[in-house]
PDB file of C-alpha atoms in Angstrom:
ATOM      1  CA  MET I   1     -62.490  45.054  89.653  1.00 54.00           C
ATOM      2  CA  SER I   2     -66.246  44.798  87.665  1.00 92.00           C
ATOM      3  CA  THR I   3     -68.840  42.926  89.536  1.00 96.00           C
ATOM      4  CA  ARG I   4     -69.510  41.381  85.799  1.00 96.00           C
ATOM      5  CA  ARG I   5     -65.674  39.120  86.108  1.00 97.00           C
ATOM      6  CA  LEU I   6     -66.281  38.641  90.506  1.00 97.00           C
ATOM      7  CA  LEU I   7     -69.505  36.804  88.969  1.00 97.00           C
ATOM      8  CA  ASN I   8     -68.185  35.547  86.037  1.00 97.00           C
ATOM      9  CA  GLU I   9     -64.409  34.400  88.193  1.00 97.00           C
ATOM     10  CA  GLN I  10     -67.711  32.965  91.271  1.00 97.00           C
ATOM     11  CA  ILE I  11     -68.097  30.332  87.729  1.00 98.00           C
ATOM     12  CA  GLU I  12     -65.147  29.332  86.057  1.00 97.00           C
ATOM     13  CA  ARG I  13     -62.133  29.706  88.669  1.00 98.00           C
ATOM     14  CA  LEU I  14     -64.238  28.480  92.142  1.00 97.00           C
ATOM     15  CA  TRP I  15     -66.287  26.181  91.007  1.00 98.00           C
ATOM     16  CA  ASN I  16     -65.165  24.836  88.214  1.00 97.00           C
ATOM     17  CA  GLY I  17     -61.639  25.871  89.045  1.00 97.00           C
ATOM     18  CA  GLY I  18     -61.263  25.167  92.412  1.00 96.00           C
ATOM     19  CA  GLU I  19     -59.202  28.270  93.703  1.00 97.00           C
ATOM     20  CA  ILE I  20     -61.183  28.377  96.785  1.00 97.00           C
ATOM     21  CA  GLU I  21     -58.365  30.948  97.839  1.00 97.00           C
ATOM     22  CA  LEU I  22     -60.900  33.177  95.867  1.00 97.00           C
ATOM     23  CA  VAL I  23     -63.449  32.657  98.626  1.00 97.00           C
ATOM     24  CA  ARG I  24     -62.012  35.287 101.086  1.00 97.00           C
ATOM     25  CA  ARG I  25     -60.662  37.660  98.072  1.00 97.00           C
ATOM     26  CA  ASN I  26     -63.550  38.407  96.121  1.00 97.00           C
ATOM     27  CA  TYR I  27     -65.937  38.684  98.566  1.00 97.00           C
ATOM     28  CA  ARG I  28     -66.246  40.364 101.826  1.00 97.00           C
ATOM     29  CA  ALA I  29     -64.941  39.556 104.915  1.00 96.00           C
ATOM     30  CA  ASP I  30     -68.498  40.517 106.959  1.00 96.00           C
ATOM     31  CA  CYS I  31     -69.960  39.595 102.806  1.00 96.00           C
ATOM     32  CA  VAL I  32     -74.069  38.281 104.113  1.00 94.00           C
ATOM     33  CA  ASP I  33     -75.449  35.033 102.577  1.00 94.00           C
ATOM     34  CA  HIS I  34     -79.304  34.930 102.093  1.00 94.00           C
ATOM     35  CA  MET I  35     -80.054  31.859 101.334  1.00 90.00           C
ATOM     36  CA  PRO I  36     -76.649  29.284 102.808  1.00 87.00           C
ATOM     37  CA  VAL I  37     -76.938  25.866 101.775  1.00 83.00           C
ATOM     38  CA  PRO I  38     -79.055  24.282 105.442  1.00 76.00           C
ATOM     39  CA  GLY I  39     -76.527  23.800 108.086  1.00 77.00           C
ATOM     40  CA  GLN I  40     -73.431  25.837 106.144  1.00 84.00           C
ATOM     41  CA  GLN I  41     -71.651  27.513 108.849  1.00 86.00           C
ATOM     42  CA  ALA I  42     -71.711  31.018 109.127  1.00 85.00           C
ATOM     43  CA  GLY I  43     -68.944  33.782 107.161  1.00 92.00           C
ATOM     44  CA  LEU I  44     -66.325  33.169 104.606  1.00 95.00           C
ATOM     45  CA  GLY I  45     -66.055  29.924 106.345  1.00 95.00           C
ATOM     46  CA  GLY I  46     -68.760  27.988 105.712  1.00 93.00           C
ATOM     47  CA  MET I  47     -68.618  29.401 101.982  1.00 94.00           C
ATOM     48  CA  GLU I  48     -65.293  27.539 101.406  1.00 96.00           C
ATOM     49  CA  GLU I  49     -67.145  24.576 103.473  1.00 95.00           C
ATOM     50  CA  VAL I  50     -69.384  23.865 100.874  1.00 94.00           C
ATOM     51  CA  VAL I  51     -67.836  24.749  97.989  1.00 96.00           C
ATOM     52  CA  ARG I  52     -64.888  21.682  99.200  1.00 95.00           C
ATOM     53  CA  ALA I  53     -67.990  19.129 100.070  1.00 94.00           C
ATOM     54  CA  PHE I  54     -69.640  19.881  96.171  1.00 95.00           C
ATOM     55  CA  ARG I  55     -66.306  19.023  94.322  1.00 97.00           C
ATOM     56  CA  THR I  56     -64.602  16.149  97.429  1.00 96.00           C
ATOM     57  CA  ALA I  57     -68.261  14.348  96.506  1.00 96.00           C
ATOM     58  CA  MET I  58     -68.117  15.067  92.706  1.00 97.00           C
ATOM     59  CA  PRO I  59     -64.238  15.622  91.615  1.00 97.00           C
ATOM     60  CA  ASP I  60     -65.462  15.880  88.023  1.00 98.00           C
ATOM     61  CA  LEU I  61     -68.597  18.617  89.106  1.00 97.00           C
ATOM     62  CA  ARG I  62     -69.196  20.992  85.938  1.00 98.00           C
ATOM     63  CA  MET I  63     -70.672  24.248  86.229  1.00 98.00           C
ATOM     64  CA  THR I  64     -72.127  25.902  82.422  1.00 98.00           C
ATOM     65  CA  LEU I  65     -72.664  29.393  82.963  1.00 98.00           C
ATOM     66  CA  HIS I  66     -75.304  29.996  81.097  1.00 97.00           C
ATOM     67  CA  GLY I  67     -75.116  34.451  81.484  1.00 97.00           C
ATOM     68  CA  THR I  68     -74.919  37.534  83.279  1.00 98.00           C
ATOM     69  CA  ILE I  69     -76.742  40.443  84.443  1.00 98.00           C
ATOM     70  CA  VAL I  70     -75.157  43.559  85.570  1.00 97.00           C
ATOM     71  CA  ASN I  71     -76.354  46.198  86.556  1.00 97.00           C
ATOM     72  CA  GLY I  72     -74.667  49.096  88.746  1.00 95.00           C
ATOM     73  CA  ASP I  73     -73.194  46.808  91.520  1.00 96.00           C
ATOM     74  CA  ARG I  74     -75.502  44.235  91.120  1.00 98.00           C
ATOM     75  CA  GLY I  75     -75.789  41.383  89.580  1.00 98.00           C
ATOM     76  CA  CYS I  76     -76.616  38.238  88.255  1.00 98.00           C
ATOM     77  CA  ASP I  77     -75.523  35.079  86.363  1.00 98.00           C
ATOM     78  CA  TRP I  78     -77.287  31.787  85.747  1.00 98.00           C
ATOM     79  CA  TRP I  79     -76.188  28.117  85.451  1.00 98.00           C
ATOM     80  CA  THR I  80     -76.181  24.342  84.748  1.00 98.00           C
ATOM     81  CA  LEU I  81     -73.809  22.277  87.130  1.00 98.00           C
ATOM     82  CA  THR I  82     -73.493  18.155  86.043  1.00 98.00           C
ATOM     83  CA  GLY I  83     -71.444  16.023  87.897  1.00 97.00           C
ATOM     84  CA  THR I  84     -70.838  12.160  89.150  1.00 97.00           C
ATOM     85  CA  HIS I  85     -71.684  11.566  92.550  1.00 96.00           C
ATOM     86  CA  THR I  86     -68.278  10.014  93.513  1.00 96.00           C
ATOM     87  CA  GLY I  87     -68.049  10.861  96.853  1.00 95.00           C
ATOM     88  CA  PRO I  88     -69.294  11.919 100.332  1.00 92.00           C
ATOM     89  CA  LEU I  89     -71.213  14.769 100.668  1.00 89.00           C
ATOM     90  CA  PHE I  90     -73.347  16.036 103.821  1.00 83.00           C
ATOM     91  CA  GLY I  91     -73.157  12.217 105.291  1.00 82.00           C
ATOM     92  CA  ARG I  92     -74.759  10.643 101.949  1.00 85.00           C
ATOM     93  CA  GLU I  93     -72.306   8.054 101.314  1.00 91.00           C
ATOM     94  CA  PRO I  94     -71.160   8.126  97.151  1.00 93.00           C
ATOM     95  CA  THR I  95     -74.451   6.795  95.125  1.00 94.00           C
ATOM     96  CA  GLY I  96     -72.256   7.141  91.647  1.00 95.00           C
ATOM     97  CA  ALA I  97     -75.147   8.795  90.170  1.00 95.00           C
ATOM     98  CA  ARG I  98     -74.669  11.370  87.370  1.00 97.00           C
ATOM     99  CA  VAL I  99     -76.555  14.837  88.497  1.00 96.00           C
ATOM    100  CA  GLU I 100     -77.601  17.885  86.833  1.00 96.00           C
ATOM    101  CA  PHE I 101     -79.236  20.899  88.338  1.00 96.00           C
ATOM    102  CA  SER I 102     -79.529  24.424  87.668  1.00 97.00           C
ATOM    103  CA  GLY I 103     -79.615  28.199  89.874  1.00 97.00           C
ATOM    104  CA  ILE I 104     -79.123  31.164  89.728  1.00 98.00           C
ATOM    105  CA  ASP I 105     -77.758  33.834  91.819  1.00 98.00           C
ATOM    106  CA  MET I 106     -77.589  37.289  92.508  1.00 98.00           C
ATOM    107  CA  VAL I 107     -74.988  39.600  94.529  1.00 98.00           C
ATOM    108  CA  ARG I 108     -74.518  43.289  95.518  1.00 98.00           C
ATOM    109  CA  THR I 109     -71.064  44.484  95.419  1.00 97.00           C
ATOM    110  CA  ASP I 110     -68.751  47.540  96.469  1.00 94.00           C
ATOM    111  CA  GLY I 111     -66.628  47.506  93.513  1.00 86.00           C
ATOM    112  CA  GLU I 112     -63.891  45.481  94.259  1.00 93.00           C
ATOM    113  CA  ARG I 113     -65.914  42.324  96.103  1.00 97.00           C
ATOM    114  CA  VAL I 114     -69.524  40.408  97.117  1.00 98.00           C
ATOM    115  CA  ALA I 115     -70.771  42.343  99.927  1.00 97.00           C
ATOM    116  CA  GLU I 116     -74.520  40.411  99.374  1.00 97.00           C
ATOM    117  CA  LEU I 117     -75.037  36.594  97.551  1.00 97.00           C
ATOM    118  CA  TRP I 118     -77.919  35.548  97.172  1.00 97.00           C
ATOM    119  CA  HIS I 119     -78.426  32.199  95.390  1.00 96.00           C
ATOM    120  CA  VAL I 120     -81.927  29.367  94.690  1.00 96.00           C
ATOM    121  CA  GLU I 121     -80.446  25.992  93.960  1.00 95.00           C
ATOM    122  CA  GLU I 122     -82.879  22.608  92.122  1.00 94.00           C
ATOM    123  CA  LEU I 123     -81.989  20.595  95.380  1.00 90.00           C
ATOM    124  CA  LEU I 124     -84.988  19.339  95.139  1.00 90.00           C
ATOM    125  CA  GLN I 125     -84.405  17.659  91.260  1.00 91.00           C
ATOM    126  CA  PHE I 126     -80.378  17.307  93.531  1.00 91.00           C
ATOM    127  CA  GLU I 127     -81.871  14.873  96.247  1.00 90.00           C
ATOM    128  CA  MET I 128     -84.081  12.976  93.823  1.00 90.00           C
ATOM    129  CA  GLN I 129     -81.607  11.648  91.242  1.00 92.00           C
ATOM    130  CA  LEU I 130     -79.069  10.909  94.107  1.00 89.00           C
ATOM    131  CA  GLY I 131     -82.203   8.513  95.570  1.00 85.00           C
ATOM    132  CA  ASP I 132     -82.553  10.999  98.188  1.00 65.00           C
ATOM    133  CA  LEU I 133     -86.383  10.906 100.152  1.00 53.00           C
ATOM    134  CA  PRO I 134     -86.832  14.220  98.899  1.00 48.00           C
ATOM    135  CA  GLY I 135     -86.452  17.117 101.937  1.00 47.00           C
ATOM    136  CA  GLY I 136     -82.634  16.395 103.349  1.00 51.00           C
ATOM    137  CA  PHE I 137     -81.916  19.798 102.226  1.00 48.00           C
ATOM    138  CA  GLY I 138     -85.547  21.573 103.409  1.00 49.00           C
ATOM    139  CA  ALA I 139     -84.986  23.800 105.736  1.00 50.00           C
ATOM    140  CA  PRO I 140     -87.313  26.464 106.579  1.00 48.00           C
ATOM    141  CA  THR I 141     -85.958  29.781 104.015  1.00 49.00           C
ATOM    142  CA  GLU I 142     -85.094  32.909 105.705  1.00 48.00           C
ATOM    143  CA  GLY I 143     -84.737  36.434 103.838  1.00 43.00           C
ATOM    144  CA  TYR I 144     -86.963  39.176 102.061  1.00 40.00           C
ATOM    145  CA  ALA I 145     -90.928  38.566 104.488  1.00 43.00           C
ATOM    146  CA  PRO I 146     -94.338  39.128 102.128  1.00 48.00           C
ATOM    147  CA  THR I 147     -97.094  40.921 104.424  1.00 48.00           C
ATOM    148  CA  ASP I 148     -99.607  38.227 104.437  1.00 62.00           C
ATOM    149  CA  SER I 149    -102.675  40.999 105.185  1.00 64.00           C
ATOM    150  CA  GLY I 150    -103.283  44.424 104.086  1.00 73.00           C
ATOM    151  CA  PRO I 151    -103.009  46.326 100.891  1.00 87.00           C
ATOM    152  CA  TYR I 152    -101.326  43.367  98.150  1.00 93.00           C
ATOM    153  CA  ASP I 153     -98.731  44.650  95.618  1.00 95.00           C
ATOM    154  CA  PRO I 154     -96.057  41.934  95.754  1.00 96.00           C
ATOM    155  CA  GLY I 155     -93.918  44.419  93.513  1.00 96.00           C
ATOM    156  CA  ALA I 156     -93.773  47.359  96.306  1.00 95.00           C
ATOM    157  CA  GLY I 157     -90.600  46.809  98.001  1.00 93.00           C
ATOM    158  CA  ALA I 158     -88.043  45.566  95.009  1.00 98.00           C
ATOM    159  CA  TRP I 159     -85.019  47.017  94.083  1.00 98.00           C
ATOM    160  CA  THR I 160     -84.797  48.351  90.220  1.00 98.00           C
ATOM    161  CA  PRO I 161     -81.820  50.349  88.952  1.00 98.00           C
ATOM    162  CA  ASP I 162     -81.729  53.676  87.833  1.00 97.00           C
ATOM    163  CA  PRO I 163     -84.193  54.410  84.847  1.00 96.00           C
ATOM    164  CA  GLY I 164     -81.395  56.738  84.159  1.00 97.00           C
ATOM    165  CA  THR I 165     -78.445  54.441  83.510  1.00 97.00           C
ATOM    166  CA  LEU I 166     -81.110  51.726  81.025  1.00 98.00           C
ATOM    167  CA  SER I 167     -81.401  51.881  77.487  1.00 98.00           C
ATOM    168  CA  GLU I 168     -85.272  52.293  76.244  1.00 98.00           C
ATOM    169  CA  LEU I 169     -85.045  48.983  75.249  1.00 98.00           C
ATOM    170  CA  GLU I 170     -83.923  47.842  78.759  1.00 98.00           C
ATOM    171  CA  ARG I 171     -87.197  50.104  80.312  1.00 98.00           C
ATOM    172  CA  ARG I 172     -89.384  48.841  78.113  1.00 98.00           C
ATOM    173  CA  ASN I 173     -88.233  44.929  79.581  1.00 98.00           C
ATOM    174  CA  LEU I 174     -88.160  46.145  82.476  1.00 98.00           C
ATOM    175  CA  ALA I 175     -91.415  46.516  82.570  1.00 98.00           C
ATOM    176  CA  VAL I 176     -92.491  43.644  80.370  1.00 98.00           C
ATOM    177  CA  ALA I 177     -89.914  41.546  83.502  1.00 98.00           C
ATOM    178  CA  ARG I 178     -92.215  43.196  86.434  1.00 98.00           C
ATOM    179  CA  GLU I 179     -95.466  41.992  84.620  1.00 98.00           C
ATOM    180  CA  HIS I 180     -94.446  38.769  84.464  1.00 98.00           C
ATOM    181  CA  ILE I 181     -93.695  38.059  87.901  1.00 98.00           C
ATOM    182  CA  GLU I 182     -95.932  40.479  89.663  1.00 98.00           C
ATOM    183  CA  GLU I 183     -98.916  40.014  87.229  1.00 97.00           C
ATOM    184  CA  ILE I 184     -98.695  36.527  86.499  1.00 97.00           C
ATOM    185  CA  TRP I 185     -96.906  35.278  88.974  1.00 97.00           C
ATOM    186  CA  ALA I 186     -97.644  37.216  91.947  1.00 97.00           C
ATOM    187  CA  LYS I 187    -101.995  37.618  90.965  1.00 96.00           C
ATOM    188  CA  GLY I 188    -102.358  34.575  88.482  1.00 95.00           C
ATOM    189  CA  ASN I 189    -103.123  36.076  85.981  1.00 96.00           C
ATOM    190  CA  GLU I 190    -103.888  34.278  83.038  1.00 95.00           C
ATOM    191  CA  ASP I 191    -105.034  37.020  81.098  1.00 96.00           C
ATOM    192  CA  ALA I 192    -101.425  37.942  81.292  1.00 97.00           C
ATOM    193  CA  ALA I 193     -99.603  35.057  80.416  1.00 97.00           C
ATOM    194  CA  ARG I 194    -101.136  34.997  77.198  1.00 96.00           C
ATOM    195  CA  ARG I 195    -100.624  38.475  76.101  1.00 97.00           C
ATOM    196  CA  LEU I 196     -96.547  38.311  77.633  1.00 98.00           C
ATOM    197  CA  TYR I 197     -95.489  35.038  76.927  1.00 98.00           C
ATOM    198  CA  ALA I 198     -94.660  33.877  73.506  1.00 98.00           C
ATOM    199  CA  PRO I 199     -96.399  31.508  71.805  1.00 95.00           C
ATOM    200  CA  ASP I 200     -93.702  28.665  71.881  1.00 95.00           C
ATOM    201  CA  VAL I 201     -92.574  29.832  74.492  1.00 97.00           C
ATOM    202  CA  VAL I 202     -89.472  27.637  76.221  1.00 97.00           C
ATOM    203  CA  ASP I 203     -89.735  26.776  80.101  1.00 96.00           C
ATOM    204  CA  ARG I 204     -85.984  25.523  80.376  1.00 94.00           C
ATOM    205  CA  ASN I 205     -86.440  24.453  83.782  1.00 91.00           C
ATOM    206  CA  PRO I 206     -90.237  21.971  82.752  1.00 90.00           C
ATOM    207  CA  ALA I 207     -91.579  20.202  85.807  1.00 85.00           C
ATOM    208  CA  PRO I 208     -92.241  16.518  85.572  1.00 82.00           C
ATOM    209  CA  GLY I 209     -94.323  16.191  82.318  1.00 86.00           C
ATOM    210  CA  GLN I 210     -95.252  19.887  82.108  1.00 88.00           C
ATOM    211  CA  ARG I 211     -96.766  20.141  78.093  1.00 91.00           C
ATOM    212  CA  ALA I 212     -94.945  22.673  76.235  1.00 92.00           C
ATOM    213  CA  GLY I 213     -95.405  26.301  74.957  1.00 94.00           C
ATOM    214  CA  VAL I 214     -97.340  28.736  77.484  1.00 95.00           C
ATOM    215  CA  ASP I 215    -100.703  26.060  78.069  1.00 94.00           C
ATOM    216  CA  GLY I 216     -97.658  24.011  80.280  1.00 94.00           C
ATOM    217  CA  ILE I 217     -96.862  26.959  81.845  1.00 96.00           C
ATOM    218  CA  LEU I 218     -99.966  27.740  82.801  1.00 94.00           C
ATOM    219  CA  ASP I 219    -100.763  23.916  83.945  1.00 93.00           C
ATOM    220  CA  VAL I 220     -98.662  25.123  86.100  1.00 93.00           C
ATOM    221  CA  LEU I 221     -99.914  27.895  87.414  1.00 93.00           C
ATOM    222  CA  GLY I 222    -103.495  26.161  87.859  1.00 93.00           C
ATOM    223  CA  TRP I 223    -101.980  23.851  90.447  1.00 91.00           C
ATOM    224  CA  LEU I 224     -99.699  26.146  91.824  1.00 93.00           C
ATOM    225  CA  ARG I 225    -102.841  28.191  92.738  1.00 95.00           C
ATOM    226  CA  GLU I 226    -105.298  25.504  93.429  1.00 96.00           C
ATOM    227  CA  ALA I 227    -102.742  24.010  96.176  1.00 97.00           C
ATOM    228  CA  ALA I 228    -102.356  27.389  98.021  1.00 97.00           C
ATOM    229  CA  PRO I 229    -105.477  29.899  96.900  1.00 96.00           C
ATOM    230  CA  ASP I 230    -103.715  32.029 100.150  1.00 96.00           C
ATOM    231  CA  LEU I 231    -100.678  32.230  97.556  1.00 96.00           C
ATOM    232  CA  ARG I 232     -98.967  35.377  98.105  1.00 96.00           C
ATOM    233  CA  MET I 233     -95.603  37.202  96.389  1.00 97.00           C
ATOM    234  CA  ALA I 234     -92.954  39.585  97.454  1.00 97.00           C
ATOM    235  CA  ILE I 235     -90.503  40.382  95.210  1.00 98.00           C
ATOM    236  CA  GLY I 236     -86.523  41.929  96.029  1.00 98.00           C
ATOM    237  CA  ALA I 237     -85.115  42.914  93.147  1.00 98.00           C
ATOM    238  CA  TYR I 238     -85.198  43.226  89.478  1.00 98.00           C
ATOM    239  CA  LEU I 239     -82.129  43.627  86.925  1.00 98.00           C
ATOM    240  CA  VAL I 240     -82.121  43.932  83.289  1.00 98.00           C
ATOM    241  CA  GLU I 241     -79.419  44.025  80.153  1.00 98.00           C
ATOM    242  CA  GLY I 242     -79.818  43.950  76.673  1.00 98.00           C
ATOM    243  CA  GLU I 243     -82.547  41.449  76.107  1.00 98.00           C
ATOM    244  CA  TRP I 244     -82.884  39.872  79.358  1.00 98.00           C
ATOM    245  CA  ALA I 245     -84.397  40.084  83.211  1.00 98.00           C
ATOM    246  CA  ALA I 246     -83.840  38.892  86.298  1.00 98.00           C
ATOM    247  CA  ASP I 247     -86.063  38.826  89.391  1.00 98.00           C
ATOM    248  CA  ARG I 248     -85.853  37.141  92.684  1.00 98.00           C
ATOM    249  CA  TRP I 249     -88.890  37.096  95.185  1.00 97.00           C
ATOM    250  CA  VAL I 250     -90.096  35.104  98.289  1.00 97.00           C
ATOM    251  CA  MET I 251     -93.157  33.116  98.180  1.00 96.00           C
ATOM    252  CA  THR I 252     -95.886  32.363 101.386  1.00 96.00           C
ATOM    253  CA  GLY I 253     -99.081  29.945 101.171  1.00 96.00           C
ATOM    254  CA  THR I 254    -101.060  27.452 102.691  1.00 96.00           C
ATOM    255  CA  HIS I 255    -101.694  24.254 101.581  1.00 96.00           C
ATOM    256  CA  THR I 256    -104.951  23.893 102.209  1.00 97.00           C
ATOM    257  CA  GLY I 257    -106.515  23.165  98.520  1.00 97.00           C
ATOM    258  CA  ALA I 258    -105.407  20.766  96.532  1.00 96.00           C
ATOM    259  CA  PRO I 259    -102.503  17.944  96.543  1.00 95.00           C
ATOM    260  CA  LEU I 260     -99.001  19.771  95.941  1.00 92.00           C
ATOM    261  CA  MET I 261     -95.814  17.731  95.310  1.00 88.00           C
ATOM    262  CA  GLY I 262     -97.954  14.267  95.285  1.00 89.00           C
ATOM    263  CA  LEU I 263     -98.493  15.739  99.133  1.00 94.00           C
ATOM    264  CA  PRO I 264    -102.227  15.809 100.274  1.00 96.00           C
ATOM    265  CA  ALA I 265    -103.096  19.237 102.537  1.00 97.00           C
ATOM    266  CA  ARG I 266    -103.236  19.759 106.448  1.00 96.00           C
ATOM    267  CA  GLY I 267    -102.908  23.420 106.300  1.00 96.00           C
ATOM    268  CA  ARG I 268     -99.277  23.543 106.211  1.00 95.00           C
ATOM    269  CA  ARG I 269     -97.803  27.310 105.813  1.00 96.00           C
ATOM    270  CA  PHE I 270     -95.100  27.706 103.618  1.00 95.00           C
ATOM    271  CA  ARG I 271     -92.259  30.321 102.569  1.00 96.00           C
ATOM    272  CA  ILE I 272     -89.313  29.662  99.760  1.00 95.00           C
ATOM    273  CA  ASN I 273     -86.916  31.905  97.935  1.00 96.00           C
ATOM    274  CA  GLY I 274     -87.260  32.211  94.050  1.00 97.00           C
ATOM    275  CA  MET I 275     -85.914  33.403  90.839  1.00 98.00           C
ATOM    276  CA  ASP I 276     -86.320  34.162  87.919  1.00 98.00           C
ATOM    277  CA  VAL I 277     -84.261  34.684  84.159  1.00 98.00           C
ATOM    278  CA  VAL I 278     -86.023  35.421  81.219  1.00 98.00           C
ATOM    279  CA  HIS I 279     -85.278  36.753  77.942  1.00 98.00           C
ATOM    280  CA  ILE I 280     -87.436  38.869  76.426  1.00 98.00           C
ATOM    281  CA  ARG I 281     -87.510  39.373  71.977  1.00 98.00           C
ATOM    282  CA  PRO I 282     -87.538  43.105  70.502  1.00 98.00           C
ATOM    283  CA  ASP I 283     -91.605  42.304  69.825  1.00 98.00           C
ATOM    284  CA  GLY I 284     -91.701  42.944  73.282  1.00 98.00           C
ATOM    285  CA  LEU I 285     -92.515  38.879  73.920  1.00 98.00           C
ATOM    286  CA  ILE I 286     -90.642  36.269  76.321  1.00 98.00           C
ATOM    287  CA  ASP I 287     -89.244  33.084  74.410  1.00 98.00           C
ATOM    288  CA  GLN I 288     -87.196  31.927  77.420  1.00 98.00           C
ATOM    289  CA  VAL I 289     -88.185  31.904  81.113  1.00 98.00           C
ATOM    290  CA  PHE I 290     -85.303  29.947  83.546  1.00 97.00           C
ATOM    291  CA  HIS I 291     -86.461  29.713  86.958  1.00 97.00           C
ATOM    292  CA  VAL I 292     -84.974  28.282  90.545  1.00 97.00           C
ATOM    293  CA  GLU I 293     -87.405  27.447  94.051  1.00 96.00           C
ATOM    294  CA  GLU I 294     -86.811  26.514  97.117  1.00 94.00           C
ATOM    295  CA  PHE I 295     -89.038  23.493  96.410  1.00 92.00           C
ATOM    296  CA  ALA I 296     -87.224  20.847  98.652  1.00 91.00           C
ATOM    297  CA  SER I 297     -88.226  23.489 101.269  1.00 92.00           C
ATOM    298  CA  LEU I 298     -91.634  23.699 100.466  1.00 94.00           C
ATOM    299  CA  ARG I 299     -91.797  19.954 100.147  1.00 91.00           C
ATOM    300  CA  ALA I 300     -90.674  20.019 103.518  1.00 91.00           C
ATOM    301  CA  GLN I 301     -93.341  22.194 104.242  1.00 93.00           C
ATOM    302  CA  ILE I 302     -95.664  20.298 104.003  1.00 93.00           C
ATOM    303  CA  GLY I 303     -94.759  16.629 103.748  1.00 87.00           C
TER     304      GLY I 303
END
């Protein structure tokens, strides 16, 4: 079974179709979920319970799969979930709220089953749509850990596809994707942002009130670094296929500066996971950005 088929079945048959038996069929018994939902039990049983819980809480749940990227035994998908909260969910009583939030998944397979799973969802947005005080999904993150001292090379530990398996276009796009996250977001390089983003770039997951285009993205870059001047990132992996590229990362910092997510600085450390998917035009400019961060966890850690 190909990596792409496993990704497609994860969305279309497991989550949309409710075929819970696919967990045992498509995931190894020792599959590692690197980013479990807070409170999720270990093992395949915990994964089954999460799917069952969301589908019970939202019987009309629907995931729209936007795309997949595959490099050998590594793959990525990105999606948007919609549904109506009509049943209990992790202790939350039904609200009747209509919800919509996005997520990105990455997997490593053994050719037949998923061996490792990474995933980030917009759980802060989900909480706020339910009317909850943000933070219920805010468990501290685990995973690939950057160092906070010594030489700073955000991409040094990243997994990347074998260049020999990539086309000339894909090798170019991998370089663009690396510069995008390592220079703009990991180092705050605004010149790189103005050089790499198309003037009409679309942020598919904008912050509330974010301006359109490059200026809006630079606003977000600015307020994040004003809030955490010591911000650092470590990239865990890159994937690229055709005009699409993806990455996953861990961000650390100390909230000592400007207010962050509406909260005043209390000098608290934070560590969160995130993932990005970008579309790169033939001229090498990024014109679409999908991104998901553990902002529920961030708010819980600093607030």
